[in-house]
Coordinates of C-alpha atoms in Angstrom, one line a residue:
Chain A
M9 CA -87.5 107.6 63.2
K10 CA -84.4 109.6 62.8
K11 CA -84.5 112.9 64.8
L12 CA -82.6 116.0 63.8
K13 CA -81.1 117.0 67.1
G14 CA -78.2 119.4 67.8
K15 CA -75.6 119.7 70.5
R16 CA -76.7 121.4 73.7
E17 CA -74.2 124.3 74.1
L18 CA -76.3 127.5 74.5
G19 CA -77.1 129.0 77.9
L20 CA -79.9 131.5 79.0
F21 CA -78.1 134.6 77.7
Q22 CA -77.5 133.0 74.3
A23 CA -81.1 131.8 74.2
V24 CA -82.4 135.3 74.9
M25 CA -80.0 136.6 72.2
I26 CA -81.5 134.1 69.8
G27 CA -85.0 135.3 70.6
L28 CA -84.1 139.0 70.4
G29 CA -81.9 138.4 67.3
G30 CA -84.8 136.6 65.6
A31 CA -87.4 139.3 66.6
I32 CA -85.4 142.5 66.3
G33 CA -85.2 142.5 62.6
I34 CA -86.3 144.7 59.7
E35 CA -90.0 144.4 60.5
I36 CA -90.1 147.4 62.9
F37 CA -88.4 149.5 60.1
V38 CA -90.6 148.5 57.2
L39 CA -94.0 147.9 58.7
F40 CA -94.2 151.1 60.7
N41 CA -95.5 153.5 58.0
Y42 CA -98.5 151.4 56.9
A43 CA -99.2 150.4 60.6
T44 CA -99.4 154.1 61.4
Y45 CA -101.6 154.7 58.4
L46 CA -104.0 152.2 59.8
A47 CA -103.9 153.1 63.4
G48 CA -102.5 156.6 63.7
S49 CA -101.0 157.3 67.1
T50 CA -102.9 154.3 68.5
I51 CA -100.1 152.2 67.0
V52 CA -98.5 152.2 70.5
F53 CA -101.6 150.5 71.9
A54 CA -101.7 148.1 68.9
L55 CA -98.1 147.0 69.5
F56 CA -98.9 146.5 73.2
I57 CA -101.9 144.3 72.3
C58 CA -99.7 142.5 69.7
G59 CA -97.1 141.8 72.4
I60 CA -99.7 140.4 74.9
I61 CA -101.2 138.1 72.2
N62 CA -97.7 136.9 71.2
L63 CA -96.9 136.3 74.9
L64 CA -100.0 134.1 75.2
T65 CA -98.7 131.8 72.5
M66 CA -95.1 132.1 73.6
L67 CA -96.2 130.5 76.9
S68 CA -97.5 127.6 74.9
F69 CA -94.2 127.6 72.9
S70 CA -92.3 127.5 76.3
E71 CA -94.1 124.4 77.5
L72 CA -93.9 122.6 74.2
G73 CA -90.3 123.7 73.6
A74 CA -89.2 122.4 77.0
A75 CA -91.2 119.1 76.6
I76 CA -90.2 118.5 73.0
P77 CA -86.7 120.1 72.5
E78 CA -86.3 119.1 68.9
V79 CA -85.3 120.9 65.7
G80 CA -88.4 122.1 63.8
G81 CA -90.3 124.2 66.5
E82 CA -94.0 124.2 66.1
Y83 CA -94.0 121.6 63.4
S84 CA -92.4 119.1 65.8
Y85 CA -95.0 120.0 68.5
A86 CA -98.0 119.6 66.1
K87 CA -96.5 116.3 64.8
A88 CA -96.4 114.9 68.4
A89 CA -99.8 116.3 69.3
L90 CA -102.0 116.4 66.2
G91 CA -100.3 114.4 63.5
G92 CA -101.7 114.0 60.0
F93 CA -102.7 117.0 57.9
L94 CA -102.7 119.5 60.8
A95 CA -99.1 118.7 61.6
F96 CA -98.2 119.2 58.0
L97 CA -100.2 122.4 57.8
T98 CA -98.4 123.8 60.8
G99 CA -95.0 123.2 59.2
W100 CA -96.3 124.5 55.9
L101 CA -97.6 127.7 57.5
R102 CA -94.3 128.2 59.3
W103 CA -92.6 127.9 55.9
V104 CA -95.0 130.4 54.2
S105 CA -94.6 132.9 57.1
N106 CA -90.9 132.6 57.0
A107 CA -90.7 133.0 53.2
F108 CA -92.8 136.1 53.2
G109 CA -90.8 137.4 56.2
A110 CA -87.6 136.9 54.2
A111 CA -89.2 138.8 51.2
L112 CA -90.1 141.6 53.6
A113 CA -86.5 141.7 54.9
A114 CA -85.1 141.9 51.4
L115 CA -87.6 144.7 50.5
G116 CA -86.6 146.5 53.7
F117 CA -82.9 146.2 52.7
A118 CA -83.8 147.8 49.3
Y119 CA -85.7 150.7 50.8
N120 CA -83.0 151.5 53.3
I121 CA -80.3 151.3 50.6
S122 CA -82.3 153.9 48.7
Y123 CA -81.5 156.4 51.5
F124 CA -77.9 156.4 50.3
V125 CA -78.6 155.9 46.6
P126 CA -81.8 157.8 45.9
V127 CA -82.6 156.6 42.3
D128 CA -86.2 157.0 41.2
M129 CA -86.9 153.7 39.3
P130 CA -90.1 151.7 39.7
L131 CA -88.4 148.3 39.5
L132 CA -85.3 149.1 41.4
T133 CA -86.6 148.1 44.8
P134 CA -87.6 144.5 43.8
L135 CA -84.4 144.2 41.8
I136 CA -82.2 145.1 44.8
A137 CA -84.3 142.9 47.0
S138 CA -83.7 140.0 44.6
I139 CA -80.0 140.6 44.3
I140 CA -79.5 140.6 48.1
I141 CA -81.5 137.3 48.3
V142 CA -79.2 135.7 45.8
V143 CA -76.1 137.0 47.6
L144 CA -77.2 135.7 51.0
T145 CA -78.3 132.4 49.5
F146 CA -74.8 132.0 48.2
L147 CA -73.3 132.9 51.6
S148 CA -75.7 130.6 53.4
I149 CA -74.6 127.7 51.2
R150 CA -71.0 128.5 52.1
G151 CA -72.0 128.3 55.7
I152 CA -72.5 131.9 57.0
R153 CA -72.5 132.4 60.7
Q154 CA -75.7 133.8 62.3
I155 CA -75.9 137.2 63.9
G156 CA -73.8 137.4 67.1
P157 CA -74.9 138.5 70.6
M158 CA -72.9 141.7 70.2
I159 CA -74.9 142.8 67.2
V160 CA -78.2 142.3 69.1
I161 CA -76.9 144.3 72.0
A162 CA -75.8 147.0 69.6
F163 CA -79.3 147.1 68.2
I164 CA -80.9 147.4 71.6
A165 CA -78.4 150.2 72.3
F166 CA -79.4 152.0 69.1
F167 CA -83.0 151.9 70.0
V168 CA -82.5 152.9 73.6
I169 CA -80.5 156.0 72.4
L170 CA -83.3 156.8 70.0
I171 CA -85.9 156.6 72.7
L172 CA -83.8 158.6 75.2
G173 CA -83.0 161.2 72.5
G174 CA -86.7 161.5 71.7
L175 CA -87.5 162.0 75.4
L176 CA -84.9 164.7 75.7
H177 CA -86.0 166.3 72.4
G178 CA -89.4 166.9 73.9
L179 CA -92.5 164.8 72.9
E180 CA -95.9 166.0 71.8
F181 CA -98.6 164.2 73.7
K182 CA -100.9 162.2 71.5
I183 CA -103.8 159.8 72.3
F184 CA -102.3 156.3 72.3
Y185 CA -105.5 154.3 72.8
P186 CA -108.6 154.0 70.7
S187 CA -111.7 156.0 71.8
T188 CA -114.2 154.8 69.1
L189 CA -115.4 151.5 67.8
E190 CA -113.7 152.2 64.4
G191 CA -110.5 153.1 66.3
A192 CA -110.6 149.7 68.0
S193 CA -111.2 148.0 64.7
N194 CA -108.1 149.8 63.3
V195 CA -106.1 148.7 66.3
F196 CA -106.9 145.0 65.6
A197 CA -106.1 145.5 61.9
T198 CA -102.7 147.0 62.9
T199 CA -102.2 144.2 65.4
A200 CA -102.7 141.6 62.6
Y201 CA -100.3 143.5 60.4
T202 CA -97.6 144.0 62.9
F203 CA -97.9 140.5 64.3
I204 CA -94.7 139.3 62.7
M205 CA -92.7 141.9 64.6
F206 CA -92.6 139.6 67.7
L207 CA -92.7 136.2 66.3
G208 CA -89.0 135.8 65.8
M209 CA -88.9 134.9 69.4
R210 CA -90.0 131.5 68.5
A211 CA -86.5 130.9 67.2
I212 CA -85.8 130.0 70.8
A213 CA -88.2 127.2 70.8
A214 CA -87.1 126.1 67.3
G215 CA -83.5 126.0 68.5
G216 CA -84.5 124.2 71.7
S217 CA -82.3 121.2 70.9
E218 CA -79.2 123.3 71.3
I219 CA -80.1 125.1 74.6
K220 CA -78.7 123.8 77.9
A221 CA -81.3 122.9 80.6
P222 CA -84.2 123.5 78.2
G223 CA -86.8 123.1 81.0
K224 CA -85.6 126.2 82.7
N225 CA -83.9 128.2 80.0
I226 CA -86.5 128.0 77.1
P227 CA -89.4 129.5 79.1
R228 CA -87.2 132.1 80.8
A229 CA -85.6 133.2 77.5
I230 CA -89.0 133.5 75.8
L231 CA -90.5 135.5 78.7
I232 CA -87.4 137.8 78.9
S233 CA -87.4 138.4 75.2
A234 CA -91.2 139.1 75.1
V235 CA -91.0 141.8 77.8
V236 CA -87.9 143.4 76.3
L237 CA -89.5 143.6 72.9
M238 CA -92.8 145.0 74.2
V239 CA -91.1 147.8 76.1
L240 CA -88.7 148.5 73.1
Y241 CA -91.3 148.5 70.3
C242 CA -93.9 150.5 72.2
S243 CA -91.3 153.1 73.2
I244 CA -90.0 153.4 69.7
A245 CA -93.6 153.8 68.4
Y246 CA -94.3 156.4 71.1
V247 CA -91.2 158.4 70.2
T248 CA -91.7 158.2 66.5
V249 CA -95.4 159.3 66.4
S250 CA -94.5 162.1 68.9
V251 CA -91.6 163.7 67.0
L252 CA -93.1 163.2 63.5
S253 CA -96.4 164.1 62.0
L254 CA -98.6 161.2 61.0
D255 CA -98.5 162.5 57.4
D256 CA -94.7 162.3 57.4
I257 CA -94.7 158.8 58.7
T258 CA -97.3 157.3 56.3
K259 CA -95.6 158.9 53.3
S260 CA -92.1 157.5 54.0
H261 CA -90.8 154.0 53.7
I262 CA -88.2 154.8 56.3
P263 CA -90.1 156.6 59.1
L264 CA -87.7 155.5 61.9
T265 CA -84.8 157.1 59.9
L266 CA -86.8 160.3 59.6
A267 CA -87.4 160.2 63.4
A268 CA -83.7 159.8 64.0
K269 CA -83.0 162.6 61.6
Q270 CA -85.4 164.9 63.5
I271 CA -83.8 164.0 66.9
F272 CA -80.1 163.7 66.1
G273 CA -79.7 165.2 62.6
E274 CA -78.2 163.7 59.5
T275 CA -75.7 161.6 61.5
G276 CA -78.5 159.9 63.5
A277 CA -80.3 159.1 60.2
I278 CA -77.2 157.6 58.7
I279 CA -76.5 155.4 61.8
L280 CA -80.2 154.2 61.9
T281 CA -80.2 153.4 58.2
I282 CA -77.0 151.3 58.6
A283 CA -78.7 149.6 61.6
A284 CA -81.8 148.9 59.4
I285 CA -79.6 147.4 56.7
I286 CA -77.8 145.2 59.2
A287 CA -81.3 144.2 60.6
A288 CA -82.5 143.3 57.1
L289 CA -79.4 141.1 56.5
S290 CA -79.8 139.5 59.9
S291 CA -83.5 138.8 59.3
L292 CA -82.9 137.4 55.9
S293 CA -80.0 135.1 56.9
T294 CA -82.1 133.8 59.9
A295 CA -85.1 133.2 57.6
I296 CA -82.9 131.2 55.2
M297 CA -81.6 129.1 58.1
V298 CA -85.2 128.5 59.5
Q299 CA -86.7 127.8 56.1
S300 CA -84.1 125.2 55.4
S301 CA -84.7 123.5 58.8
I302 CA -88.5 123.3 58.2
T303 CA -88.0 122.0 54.6
R304 CA -85.7 119.3 55.8
A305 CA -88.1 118.4 58.7
L306 CA -91.0 118.0 56.1
S307 CA -88.7 116.1 53.8
R308 CA -87.5 113.8 56.7
D309 CA -91.2 112.9 57.4
G310 CA -91.9 112.1 53.8
Y311 CA -94.1 115.1 52.9
L312 CA -91.5 116.6 50.5
P313 CA -88.9 114.8 48.3
K314 CA -85.9 113.3 50.0
F315 CA -83.4 115.3 48.0
F316 CA -84.0 118.3 50.3
L317 CA -82.1 116.4 53.0
S318 CA -78.9 116.3 50.9
T319 CA -76.0 118.5 51.9
H320 CA -73.3 120.2 49.9
R321 CA -70.3 118.0 49.3
R322 CA -67.8 120.7 50.3
F323 CA -69.6 123.1 52.6
K324 CA -71.8 120.5 54.4
T325 CA -74.8 122.9 54.2
P326 CA -78.3 121.9 53.0
H327 CA -77.9 123.7 49.7
I328 CA -80.9 122.3 47.9
S329 CA -83.4 123.3 50.6
I330 CA -81.7 126.8 50.8
I331 CA -81.9 127.4 47.0
F332 CA -85.5 126.1 46.9
G333 CA -86.6 128.6 49.5
S334 CA -84.7 131.5 48.0
I335 CA -86.5 131.1 44.6
F336 CA -89.8 131.7 46.4
Y337 CA -88.3 134.7 48.4
I338 CA -87.4 136.3 45.1
L339 CA -90.9 135.7 43.7
F340 CA -92.6 137.3 46.8
A341 CA -90.1 140.2 46.9
A342 CA -90.7 140.9 43.2
T343 CA -94.2 142.1 44.1
G344 CA -92.5 145.1 45.8
V345 CA -95.6 145.7 48.0
V346 CA -94.6 145.7 51.6
E347 CA -98.2 145.8 52.9
F348 CA -99.2 142.7 51.0
V349 CA -96.1 140.7 51.9
G350 CA -96.5 141.8 55.6
Y351 CA -100.1 140.7 55.8
V352 CA -99.5 137.3 54.2
A353 CA -96.7 136.6 56.6
G354 CA -99.0 137.8 59.4
F355 CA -101.8 135.5 58.2
A356 CA -99.6 132.4 58.1
S357 CA -98.1 133.2 61.6
I358 CA -101.5 133.9 63.2
L359 CA -103.0 130.6 61.9
G360 CA -99.8 128.8 62.9
F361 CA -100.0 130.2 66.4
A362 CA -103.6 129.0 66.8
L363 CA -102.3 125.5 65.8
V364 CA -99.5 125.7 68.4
N365 CA -102.1 126.4 71.1
L366 CA -104.3 123.6 69.8
S367 CA -101.2 121.3 69.9
L368 CA -100.6 122.1 73.6
I369 CA -104.2 121.3 74.6
R370 CA -104.1 118.1 72.5
L371 CA -100.8 117.0 73.9
R372 CA -101.9 117.5 77.5
M373 CA -104.8 115.1 76.8
K374 CA -102.9 112.7 74.6
M375 CA -99.7 112.4 76.8
P376 CA -100.6 113.5 80.3
H377 CA -97.5 111.9 81.8
L378 CA -95.0 113.5 79.4
K379 CA -92.2 115.2 81.3
R380 CA -92.9 118.9 81.2
P381 CA -90.2 121.0 82.8
F382 CA -92.4 124.1 82.4
K383 CA -96.2 124.2 82.5
I384 CA -98.2 127.2 81.4
P385 CA -100.2 128.9 84.1
L386 CA -104.1 129.0 84.0
Y387 CA -104.4 126.0 81.7
P388 CA -106.6 125.6 79.6
Y389 CA -107.7 129.2 79.6
V390 CA -104.4 130.6 78.2
P391 CA -104.1 128.4 75.1
I392 CA -107.9 128.7 74.5
A393 CA -107.5 132.5 74.7
G394 CA -104.5 132.2 72.3
I395 CA -106.7 130.3 69.8
L396 CA -109.7 132.7 70.0
V397 CA -107.6 135.8 69.7
S398 CA -105.8 134.3 66.7
I399 CA -109.0 133.6 65.0
L400 CA -110.3 137.1 65.8
L401 CA -107.1 138.7 64.3
L402 CA -107.6 136.7 61.0
L403 CA -110.8 138.6 60.4
F404 CA -108.8 141.8 60.2
I405 CA -106.3 140.6 57.6
E406 CA -106.4 142.5 54.3
R407 CA -108.6 140.8 51.7
S408 CA -106.1 140.0 48.9
A409 CA -103.6 138.7 51.5
L410 CA -106.3 136.6 53.0
S411 CA -107.2 135.2 49.6
L412 CA -103.5 134.2 48.9
G413 CA -103.3 132.7 52.4
I414 CA -106.3 130.5 51.5
V415 CA -104.6 129.5 48.2
F416 CA -101.6 128.4 50.3
I417 CA -103.8 126.3 52.5
I418 CA -105.4 124.7 49.4
L419 CA -101.9 124.0 48.1
S420 CA -100.9 122.4 51.4
L421 CA -104.0 120.1 51.1
L422 CA -102.9 119.2 47.6
T423 CA -99.3 118.5 48.6
Y424 CA -100.3 116.5 51.6
H425 CA -102.8 114.4 49.6
V426 CA -100.2 113.6 46.9
G427 CA -98.7 111.3 49.5
M428 CA -102.1 110.1 50.8
V429 CA -104.1 109.4 47.6
G430 CA -101.1 108.5 45.4
Y431 CA -99.1 110.2 42.7
N432 CA -101.0 108.7 39.8
R433 CA -104.4 110.0 40.9
I434 CA -103.1 113.5 41.4
R435 CA -101.4 113.3 38.0
I436 CA -104.7 112.2 36.4
A437 CA -106.5 115.1 38.1
F438 CA -104.0 117.6 36.7
G439 CA -104.3 116.0 33.3
G440 CA -108.1 116.6 33.6
M441 CA -107.5 120.2 34.6
S442 CA -105.1 120.6 31.7
L443 CA -107.8 119.4 29.3
G444 CA -110.3 121.8 30.9
V445 CA -107.9 124.7 30.5
G446 CA -107.2 123.7 26.9
G447 CA -111.0 123.7 26.2
F448 CA -111.3 127.1 27.8
V449 CA -108.5 128.5 25.7
A450 CA -110.1 127.0 22.5
L451 CA -113.4 128.8 23.4
F452 CA -111.6 132.1 24.0
A453 CA -109.8 131.7 20.6
Y454 CA -113.2 131.0 18.9
L455 CA -114.8 134.0 20.4
L456 CA -111.8 136.2 19.4
R457 CA -112.0 134.8 15.8
T458 CA -115.8 135.4 15.5
G459 CA -115.5 139.0 16.7
Y460 CA -117.6 138.4 19.8
P461 CA -117.3 141.4 22.2
L462 CA -114.7 140.3 24.8
P463 CA -114.2 142.0 28.2
I464 CA -110.6 142.9 27.1
S465 CA -109.6 144.7 23.9
I466 CA -107.1 143.1 21.6
P467 CA -105.5 145.5 19.1
P468 CA -106.8 144.5 15.6
H469 CA -103.3 144.2 14.0
L470 CA -102.4 141.6 16.7
S471 CA -105.6 139.6 16.6
A472 CA -104.4 137.0 14.1
I473 CA -101.1 136.4 16.0
I474 CA -102.9 136.1 19.3
F475 CA -105.4 133.7 17.7
C476 CA -102.5 131.4 16.5
L477 CA -100.8 131.6 19.9
L478 CA -104.1 130.6 21.6
I479 CA -104.5 127.7 19.3
F480 CA -100.9 126.6 20.0
I481 CA -101.5 126.9 23.8
C482 CA -104.8 125.0 23.5
A483 CA -103.1 122.1 21.5
I484 CA -100.3 121.9 24.1
N485 CA -102.7 121.8 27.0
I486 CA -104.9 119.2 25.4
L487 CA -101.9 117.0 24.5
A488 CA -100.5 117.4 28.0
G489 CA -103.9 116.5 29.5
V490 CA -104.1 113.3 27.4
L491 CA -100.5 112.3 28.1
N492 CA -100.9 112.8 31.8
I493 CA -104.1 110.8 31.9
V494 CA -103.0 107.9 29.7
T495 CA -99.4 107.5 31.0
K496 CA -99.1 105.2 33.9
S497 CA -96.2 106.2 36.2
K498 CA -93.8 103.5 37.6
R499 CA -94.1 105.0 41.1
Chain B
M23 CA -90.7 104.7 22.4
K24 CA -88.1 107.3 21.6
G25 CA -90.7 109.4 19.6
R26 CA -93.1 109.2 22.6
K27 CA -90.4 110.4 24.9
L28 CA -89.7 113.2 22.6
I29 CA -93.3 114.3 22.5
I30 CA -93.6 114.1 26.3
G31 CA -90.4 116.1 26.7
F32 CA -91.5 118.8 24.2
V33 CA -95.0 119.1 25.6
G34 CA -93.8 119.2 29.2
A35 CA -91.1 121.8 28.6
T36 CA -93.5 123.9 26.5
Q37 CA -96.1 123.8 29.3
E38 CA -93.5 124.8 31.9
A39 CA -92.4 127.7 29.6
I40 CA -96.1 128.8 29.1
G41 CA -96.7 128.6 32.9
A42 CA -93.6 130.6 33.7
L43 CA -94.4 133.3 31.0
T44 CA -97.9 133.5 32.4
I45 CA -96.6 134.3 35.8
V46 CA -94.2 136.9 34.4
F47 CA -97.1 138.4 32.4
S48 CA -99.3 138.5 35.6
Y49 CA -96.4 140.4 37.2
I50 CA -96.3 142.9 34.3
L51 CA -100.1 143.3 34.5
Y52 CA -100.1 143.8 38.2
H53 CA -97.5 146.6 38.0
D54 CA -99.0 147.9 34.8
L55 CA -95.6 147.9 33.1
F56 CA -95.6 149.1 29.5
D57 CA -99.1 150.5 30.1
V58 CA -100.4 147.0 29.5
Q59 CA -103.7 147.7 31.5
I60 CA -104.5 150.5 29.1
W61 CA -103.4 148.5 26.1
L62 CA -105.8 145.6 27.0
D63 CA -108.5 148.0 28.3
I64 CA -108.5 146.4 31.8
S65 CA -109.8 148.6 34.6
A66 CA -107.9 148.7 37.9
E67 CA -110.9 147.2 39.7
H68 CA -110.9 144.1 37.4
V69 CA -107.1 143.5 37.5
F70 CA -107.3 141.0 40.5
F71 CA -109.9 138.9 38.6
Y72 CA -107.5 138.6 35.6
L73 CA -104.6 137.9 37.9
L74 CA -106.5 135.1 39.5
L75 CA -107.2 133.6 36.1
L76 CA -103.6 133.9 35.1
F77 CA -102.4 132.4 38.3
V78 CA -104.7 129.4 38.0
F79 CA -103.7 128.9 34.4
G80 CA -99.9 129.3 35.1
F81 CA -100.1 127.0 38.2
V82 CA -101.9 124.2 36.3
S83 CA -99.5 124.5 33.4
I84 CA -96.4 124.3 35.6
I85 CA -97.6 121.4 37.6
S86 CA -98.9 119.5 34.6
G87 CA -95.6 120.1 32.8
F88 CA -93.7 119.0 35.9
F89 CA -95.5 115.6 35.9
L90 CA -94.6 115.1 32.2
L91 CA -90.9 116.1 32.7
R92 CA -90.7 113.8 35.7
E93 CA -91.9 111.0 33.5
L94 CA -88.8 111.4 31.4
S95 CA -86.4 111.1 34.4
Q96 CA -88.0 107.8 35.5

């Protein structure tokens, strides 16, 4: 099988920069207000727990990344360890998490731009988010360079100055740990919500094929990135909830900017907003790159059509997979609801992390003699703990996000089985569904015509037009159903 | 044969369009643009049920239309 491997030219420093560059993105800027709404000042504790849980799985990533240094990250590990549907599901979840992460970055960009251009329009945020996705898609096709190490260092410097400024400003002491059962439950809900703040670190494992001495450098880079992020995020949360009231944080889409304004004045707010905009652009361009890599890996293995592997004639970039992902980013960003997008990204990541831990256990049993330059300590307790905690966190995901997550899993089952049970059977199944939908529309049209009391009210003057429209939709669906059932494909 | 292809193309494209419009309508309903929830007398607590119905309908239409359009390209 053809493997997608890159040149090994990145050292430990660059690997850490990849991890921090992937993780220090827009998430801290956009997820903070709702996270504080959930947890109050215990957000500091929630972020600490989040960091620890991420670290558990990052240890598994370290072992797997060093043993299987291939493009594709967790998908490659699951393929080697689990195979079949679970491997496909792991890649699929990574794709979903990445797509919602990209939508979140685009929304974060739009919210921060509104600091400079305060226009009160309900659809302006999704519109700006969609425009920036289109622009970055175009740039990615032309072959945009990823965020450089200097930018990551500049980010860390911004945050350190904010933290030091907050400490000098004088902080009001607040309780940072839960004291009641309800408080503990809120901490877990916040942990599930903020989970994606750390997961960019896995970019190190995903880019394992380009890192020199992967056995040493991948685990070291992951551990260094995890510790830096935990200290940084908890400190930022500590400073922000100390200098601002909880009410101010939860009412604003840009709470960190407000904190910077409180500490350094207008100049501080402007600098932090510019930093947030750069973070959003960085997160979005990284997401486009990672999405394209996952799509190509799934295509290479026959789960998705082969045309995703094709590259642009002039720019040599995978333009079809980039455009494919961007269409979904725009759809998800169009919801304009940060909380929903954040939770769905969290759901996919948490479930994906459970599968990574499962892959590690399975691979140890399946390939005990595989060369493992790094082995996780306290095996099998660490990966088992990773699985259990991931499952626990899923219980705290918001209901509508959980429902959509389950829909994505059903879709993954469907996509996977298209290859397994054959194109024609799936087509016949959809033909049947189309007939059913046609029948349902016909029943609805009949009830509308007979004046039966319906749960929705149709204005009387539009009743005749809607009836005709329903009959047309019914006819199209029935025709489509019949055509799909009777037509035999040449595949 | 040409007539059959024409029908398949028309039905497939129409189903795609219906599916896409359904997704757009569900977006309008979710954000209550043009006061559509009041217009259709849909309470906020029942919006998600209708969104689910619209998503299922839109999804089935788009996939079914896709199969038909794919038939043309073979």
